[in-house]
CSV table of C-alpha atoms in Angstrom, one decimal:
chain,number,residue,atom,x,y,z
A,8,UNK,CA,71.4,-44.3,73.3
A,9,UNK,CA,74.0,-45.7,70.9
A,10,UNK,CA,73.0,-44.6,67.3
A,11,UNK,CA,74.7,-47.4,65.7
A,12,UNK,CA,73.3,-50.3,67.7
A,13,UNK,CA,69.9,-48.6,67.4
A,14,UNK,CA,70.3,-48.3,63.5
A,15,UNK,CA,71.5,-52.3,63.5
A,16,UNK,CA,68.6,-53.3,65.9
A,17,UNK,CA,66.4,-51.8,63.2
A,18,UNK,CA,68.2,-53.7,60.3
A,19,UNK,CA,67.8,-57.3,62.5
A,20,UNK,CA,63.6,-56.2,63.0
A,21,UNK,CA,63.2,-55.9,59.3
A,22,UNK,CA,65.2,-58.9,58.5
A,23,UNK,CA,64.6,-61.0,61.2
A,24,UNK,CA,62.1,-63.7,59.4
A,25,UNK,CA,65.1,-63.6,56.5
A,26,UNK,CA,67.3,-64.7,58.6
A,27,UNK,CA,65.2,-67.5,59.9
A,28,UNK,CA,64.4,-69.2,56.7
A,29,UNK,CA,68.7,-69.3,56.1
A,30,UNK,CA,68.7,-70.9,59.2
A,31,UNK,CA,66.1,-73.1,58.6
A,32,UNK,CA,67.9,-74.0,55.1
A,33,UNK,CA,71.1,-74.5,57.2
A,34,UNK,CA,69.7,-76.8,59.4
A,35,UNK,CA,67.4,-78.8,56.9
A,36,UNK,CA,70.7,-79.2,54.3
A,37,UNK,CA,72.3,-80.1,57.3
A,38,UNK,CA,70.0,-83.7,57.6
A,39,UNK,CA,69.6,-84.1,53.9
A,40,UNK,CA,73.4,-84.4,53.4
A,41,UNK,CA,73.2,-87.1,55.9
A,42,UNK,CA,70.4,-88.6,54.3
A,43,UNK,CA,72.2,-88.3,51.2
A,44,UNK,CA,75.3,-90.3,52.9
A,45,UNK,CA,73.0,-93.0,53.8
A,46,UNK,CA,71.5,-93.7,50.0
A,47,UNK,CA,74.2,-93.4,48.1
A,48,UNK,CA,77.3,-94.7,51.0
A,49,UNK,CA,80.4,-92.7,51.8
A,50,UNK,CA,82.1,-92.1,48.7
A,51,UNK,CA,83.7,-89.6,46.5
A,52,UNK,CA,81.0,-89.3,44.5
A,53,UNK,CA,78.5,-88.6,47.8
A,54,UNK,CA,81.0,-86.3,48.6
A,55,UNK,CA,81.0,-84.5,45.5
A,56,UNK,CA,77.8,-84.2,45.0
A,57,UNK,CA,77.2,-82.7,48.4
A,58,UNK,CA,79.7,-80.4,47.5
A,59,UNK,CA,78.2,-79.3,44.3
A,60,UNK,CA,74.8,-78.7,46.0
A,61,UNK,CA,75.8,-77.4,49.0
A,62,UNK,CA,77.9,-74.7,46.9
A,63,UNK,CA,74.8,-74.3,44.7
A,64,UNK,CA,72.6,-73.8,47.6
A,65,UNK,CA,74.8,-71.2,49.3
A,66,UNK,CA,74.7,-69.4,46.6
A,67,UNK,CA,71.4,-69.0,45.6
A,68,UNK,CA,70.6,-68.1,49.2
A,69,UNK,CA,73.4,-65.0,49.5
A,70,UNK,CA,71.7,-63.9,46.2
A,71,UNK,CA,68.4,-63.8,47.1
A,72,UNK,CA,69.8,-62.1,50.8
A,73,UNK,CA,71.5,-59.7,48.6
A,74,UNK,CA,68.5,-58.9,46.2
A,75,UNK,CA,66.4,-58.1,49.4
A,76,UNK,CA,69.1,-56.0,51.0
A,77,UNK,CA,69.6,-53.3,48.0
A,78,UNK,CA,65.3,-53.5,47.8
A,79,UNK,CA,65.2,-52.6,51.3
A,80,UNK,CA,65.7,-48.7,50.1
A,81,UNK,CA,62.4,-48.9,47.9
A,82,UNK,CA,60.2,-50.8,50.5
A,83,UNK,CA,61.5,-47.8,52.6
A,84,UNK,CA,60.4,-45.4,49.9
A,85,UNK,CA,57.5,-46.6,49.1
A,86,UNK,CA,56.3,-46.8,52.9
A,87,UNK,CA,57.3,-42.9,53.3
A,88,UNK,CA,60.3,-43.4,56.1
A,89,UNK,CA,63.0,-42.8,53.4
A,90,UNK,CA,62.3,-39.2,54.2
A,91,UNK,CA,63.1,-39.7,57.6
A,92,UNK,CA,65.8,-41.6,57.2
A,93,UNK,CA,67.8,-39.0,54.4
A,94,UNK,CA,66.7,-35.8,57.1
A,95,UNK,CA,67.8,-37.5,59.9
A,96,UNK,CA,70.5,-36.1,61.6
A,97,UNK,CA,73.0,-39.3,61.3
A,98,UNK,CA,75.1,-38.9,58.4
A,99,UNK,CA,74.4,-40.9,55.2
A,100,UNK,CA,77.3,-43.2,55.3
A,101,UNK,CA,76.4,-44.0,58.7
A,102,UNK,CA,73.5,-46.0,57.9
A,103,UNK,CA,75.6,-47.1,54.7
A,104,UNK,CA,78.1,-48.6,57.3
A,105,UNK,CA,75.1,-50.0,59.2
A,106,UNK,CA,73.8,-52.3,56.2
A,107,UNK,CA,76.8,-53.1,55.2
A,108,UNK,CA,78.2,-54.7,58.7
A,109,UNK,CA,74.4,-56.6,59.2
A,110,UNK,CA,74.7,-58.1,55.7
A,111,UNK,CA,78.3,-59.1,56.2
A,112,UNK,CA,77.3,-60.9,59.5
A,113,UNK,CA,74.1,-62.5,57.8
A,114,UNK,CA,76.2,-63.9,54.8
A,115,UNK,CA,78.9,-64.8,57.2
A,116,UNK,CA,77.1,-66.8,59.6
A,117,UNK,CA,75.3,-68.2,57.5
A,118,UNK,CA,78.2,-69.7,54.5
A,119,UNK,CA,79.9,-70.5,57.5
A,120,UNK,CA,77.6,-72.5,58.7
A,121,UNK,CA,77.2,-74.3,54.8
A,122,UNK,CA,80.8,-74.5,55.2
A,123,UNK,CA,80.7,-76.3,58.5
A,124,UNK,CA,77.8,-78.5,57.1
A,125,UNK,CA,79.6,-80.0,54.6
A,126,UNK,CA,82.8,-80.4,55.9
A,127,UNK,CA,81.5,-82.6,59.2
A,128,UNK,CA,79.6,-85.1,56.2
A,129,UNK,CA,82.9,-85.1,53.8
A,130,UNK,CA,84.5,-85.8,56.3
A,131,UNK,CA,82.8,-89.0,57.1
A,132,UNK,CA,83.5,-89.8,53.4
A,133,UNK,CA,87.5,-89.5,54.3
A,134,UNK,CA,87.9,-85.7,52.8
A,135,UNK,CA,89.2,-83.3,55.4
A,136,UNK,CA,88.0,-79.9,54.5
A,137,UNK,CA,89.5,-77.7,57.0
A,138,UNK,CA,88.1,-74.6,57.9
A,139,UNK,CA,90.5,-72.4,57.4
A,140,UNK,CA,89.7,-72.7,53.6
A,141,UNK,CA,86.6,-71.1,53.9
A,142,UNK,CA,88.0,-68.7,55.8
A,143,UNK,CA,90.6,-67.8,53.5
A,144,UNK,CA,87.8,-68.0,50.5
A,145,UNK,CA,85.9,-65.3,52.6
A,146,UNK,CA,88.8,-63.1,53.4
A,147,UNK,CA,89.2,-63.0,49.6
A,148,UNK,CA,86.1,-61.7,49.6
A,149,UNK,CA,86.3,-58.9,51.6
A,150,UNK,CA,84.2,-60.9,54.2
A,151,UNK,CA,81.3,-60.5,52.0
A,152,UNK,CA,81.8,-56.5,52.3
A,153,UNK,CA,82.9,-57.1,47.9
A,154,UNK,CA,79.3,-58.4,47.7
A,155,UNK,CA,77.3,-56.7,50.5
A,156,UNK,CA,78.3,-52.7,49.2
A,157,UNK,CA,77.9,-53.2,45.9
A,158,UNK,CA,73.9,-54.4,46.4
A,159,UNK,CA,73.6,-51.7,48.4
A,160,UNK,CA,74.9,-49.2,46.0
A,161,UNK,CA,72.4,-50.6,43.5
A,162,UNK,CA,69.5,-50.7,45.5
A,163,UNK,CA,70.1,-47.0,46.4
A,164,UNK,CA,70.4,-45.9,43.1
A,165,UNK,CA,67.5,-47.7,41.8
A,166,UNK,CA,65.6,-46.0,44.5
A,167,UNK,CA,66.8,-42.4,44.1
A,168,UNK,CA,66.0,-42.1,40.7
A,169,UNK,CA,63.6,-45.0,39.6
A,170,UNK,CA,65.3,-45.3,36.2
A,171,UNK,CA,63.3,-46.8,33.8
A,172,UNK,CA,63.5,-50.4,32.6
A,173,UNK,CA,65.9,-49.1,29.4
A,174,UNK,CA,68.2,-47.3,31.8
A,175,UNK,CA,67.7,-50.3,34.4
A,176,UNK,CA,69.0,-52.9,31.8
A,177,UNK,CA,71.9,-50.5,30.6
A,178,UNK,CA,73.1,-50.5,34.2
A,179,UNK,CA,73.1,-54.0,34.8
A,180,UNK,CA,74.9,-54.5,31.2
A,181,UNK,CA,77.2,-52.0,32.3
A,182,UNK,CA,78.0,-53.8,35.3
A,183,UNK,CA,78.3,-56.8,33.9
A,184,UNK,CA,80.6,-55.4,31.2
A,185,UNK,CA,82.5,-54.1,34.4
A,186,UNK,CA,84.3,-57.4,34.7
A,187,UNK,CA,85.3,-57.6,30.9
A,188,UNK,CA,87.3,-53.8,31.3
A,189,UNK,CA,88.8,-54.9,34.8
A,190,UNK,CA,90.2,-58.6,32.8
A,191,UNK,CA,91.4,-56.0,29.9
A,192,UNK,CA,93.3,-54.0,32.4
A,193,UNK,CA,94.5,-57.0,34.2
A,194,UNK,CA,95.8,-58.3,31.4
A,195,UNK,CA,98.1,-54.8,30.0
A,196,UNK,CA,99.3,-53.7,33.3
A,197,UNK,CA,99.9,-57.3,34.6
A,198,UNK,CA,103.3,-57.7,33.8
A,199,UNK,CA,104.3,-54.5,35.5
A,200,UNK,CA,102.7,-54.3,38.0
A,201,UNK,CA,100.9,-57.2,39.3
A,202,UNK,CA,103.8,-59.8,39.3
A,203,UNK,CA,105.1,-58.0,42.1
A,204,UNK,CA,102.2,-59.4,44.5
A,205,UNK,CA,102.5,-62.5,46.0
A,206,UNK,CA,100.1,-65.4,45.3
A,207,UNK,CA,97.3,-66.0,48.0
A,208,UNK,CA,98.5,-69.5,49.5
A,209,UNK,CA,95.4,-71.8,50.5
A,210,UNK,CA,94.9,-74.8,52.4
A,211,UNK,CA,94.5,-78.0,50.7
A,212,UNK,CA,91.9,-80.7,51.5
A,213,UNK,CA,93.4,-83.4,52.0
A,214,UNK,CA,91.5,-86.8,50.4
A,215,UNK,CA,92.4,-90.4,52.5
A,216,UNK,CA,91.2,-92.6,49.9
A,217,UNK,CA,93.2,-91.2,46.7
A,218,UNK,CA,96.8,-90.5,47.5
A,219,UNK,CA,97.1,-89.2,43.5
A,220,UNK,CA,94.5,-86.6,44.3
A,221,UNK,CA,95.0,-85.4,47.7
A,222,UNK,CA,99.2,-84.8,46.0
A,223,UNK,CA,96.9,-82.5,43.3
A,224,UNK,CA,95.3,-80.4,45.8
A,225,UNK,CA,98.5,-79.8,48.1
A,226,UNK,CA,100.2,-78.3,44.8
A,227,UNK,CA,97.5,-75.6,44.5
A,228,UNK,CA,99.1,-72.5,43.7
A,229,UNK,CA,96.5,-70.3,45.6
A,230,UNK,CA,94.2,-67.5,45.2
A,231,UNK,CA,95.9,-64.3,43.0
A,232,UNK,CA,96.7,-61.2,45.0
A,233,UNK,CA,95.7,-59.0,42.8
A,234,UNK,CA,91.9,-60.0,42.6
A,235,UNK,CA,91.9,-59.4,46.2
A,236,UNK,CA,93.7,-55.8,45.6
A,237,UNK,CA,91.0,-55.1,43.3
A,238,UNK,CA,88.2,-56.1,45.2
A,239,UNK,CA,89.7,-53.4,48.0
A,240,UNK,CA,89.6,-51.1,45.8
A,241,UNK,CA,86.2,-51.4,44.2
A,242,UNK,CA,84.6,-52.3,47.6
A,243,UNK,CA,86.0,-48.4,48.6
A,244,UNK,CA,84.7,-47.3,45.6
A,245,UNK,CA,81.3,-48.1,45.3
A,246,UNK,CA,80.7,-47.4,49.4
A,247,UNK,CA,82.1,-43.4,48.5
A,248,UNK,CA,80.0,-43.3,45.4
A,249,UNK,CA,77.0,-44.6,47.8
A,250,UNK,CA,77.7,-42.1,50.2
A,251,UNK,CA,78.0,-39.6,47.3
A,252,UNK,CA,74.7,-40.8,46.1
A,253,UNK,CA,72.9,-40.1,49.9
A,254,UNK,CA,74.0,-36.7,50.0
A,255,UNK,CA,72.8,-36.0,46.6
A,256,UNK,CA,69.5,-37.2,47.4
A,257,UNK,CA,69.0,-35.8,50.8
A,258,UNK,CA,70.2,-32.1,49.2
């Protein structure tokens, strides 16, 4: 028996009914966009708007995946298989590695699906959203893995030592305050060294009823490397310090 598929078997079980309310979202913003077509005509404005929400929506959704993911360690605590899980004889990062590919794959199928959503109605409003934007977007993103390992880390820690709601709060301030040191650094060590990566080039929609726009969008100068260098990095970071965090747990 193959430990990993076992391990990911087990993940889909727990998350199964998850999963079927994002499709259910998926498919329900699917006919409201279309709905939404049909009041309001196809426009730029429609097509905004759809856009707006259907980013809105997608995002609210991956949180609230997210959130559930990094509980998943205290619903296991609390119904007595953590135990199992730190003595068993698979190694830590192992089922690290496991959560971290089934969230990936939720997130993915399911944004890309968003993704596909809207661009099929704005494109009945004469804005061609191609797909390999959002791919691009993702890929930026680690495919989700900048996202996915980071909940995980926090759920994990919050469930190894249930810190208090002081120490709770400083974390998440910490966290948050994460962003403000990593713009600081960005901004002293950016002349030496990050110049010397190449801007991430992106697709441009492309907008048939405003020439003046569509020329605006072709001359967007892409996505920054170095984001995307950083994200590696912390992504690496935070999965070792998880794996770090197992072993100190299990011991």
């Amino acid at each position: 028996m193959n430990t990993f598929l076992t391990l990911l078997w087990l993940e889909f079980r727990k998350f199964s009914g998850f999963g079927l309310a994002l499709l259910v979202v998926g498919v329900l913003w699917f006919f409201v966009a279309r709905q939404f077509f049909e009041w309001n005509g196809s426009n730029l404005e429609s097509a905004a708007a759809v856009l707006g929400i259907t980013f809105l929506s997608a995002f609210v959704a991956s949180m609230a995946f997210l959130v559930a993911l990094a509980q998943d360690f205290t619903r296991e605590y609390r119904a007595g298989r953590w135990a199992l899980l730190l003595g068993a004889p698979q190694p830590g990062w192992l089922h690290l590695a496991v959560k971290a590919l089934f969230g990936l794959v939720v997130l993915t199928l399911f944004n890309g699906g968003m993704w596909l959503v809207q661009a099929f109605w704005l494109g009945q409003a004469g804005v061609n959203l191609p797909f390999s934007l959002g791919a691009s977007v993702w890929l930026y993103l680690l495919g989700g893995l900048a996202l996915v390992i980071p909940a995980l880390f926090t759920g994990l820690w919050i469930a190894a030592y249930i810190p208090g709601k002081a120490t709770t709060l400083a974390f998440f301030i910490g966290a948050i305050g994460l962003g403000q040191v990593l713009e600081w650094n960005a901004r002293l060590f950016g002349n030496w060294f990050y110049q010397l990566l190449p801007p991430w080039k992106l697709p441009a929609p492309s907008i048939e009823q405003n020439p003046m726009v569509r020329l605006q969008l072709e001359r967007f100068p892409g996505l920054p490397t170095e984001g995307f260098v950083l994200l590696a990095v912390l992504t690496v970071l935070f999965f070792l310090a998880a794996s770090r965090l197992w072993q100190e747990v299990e011991a």
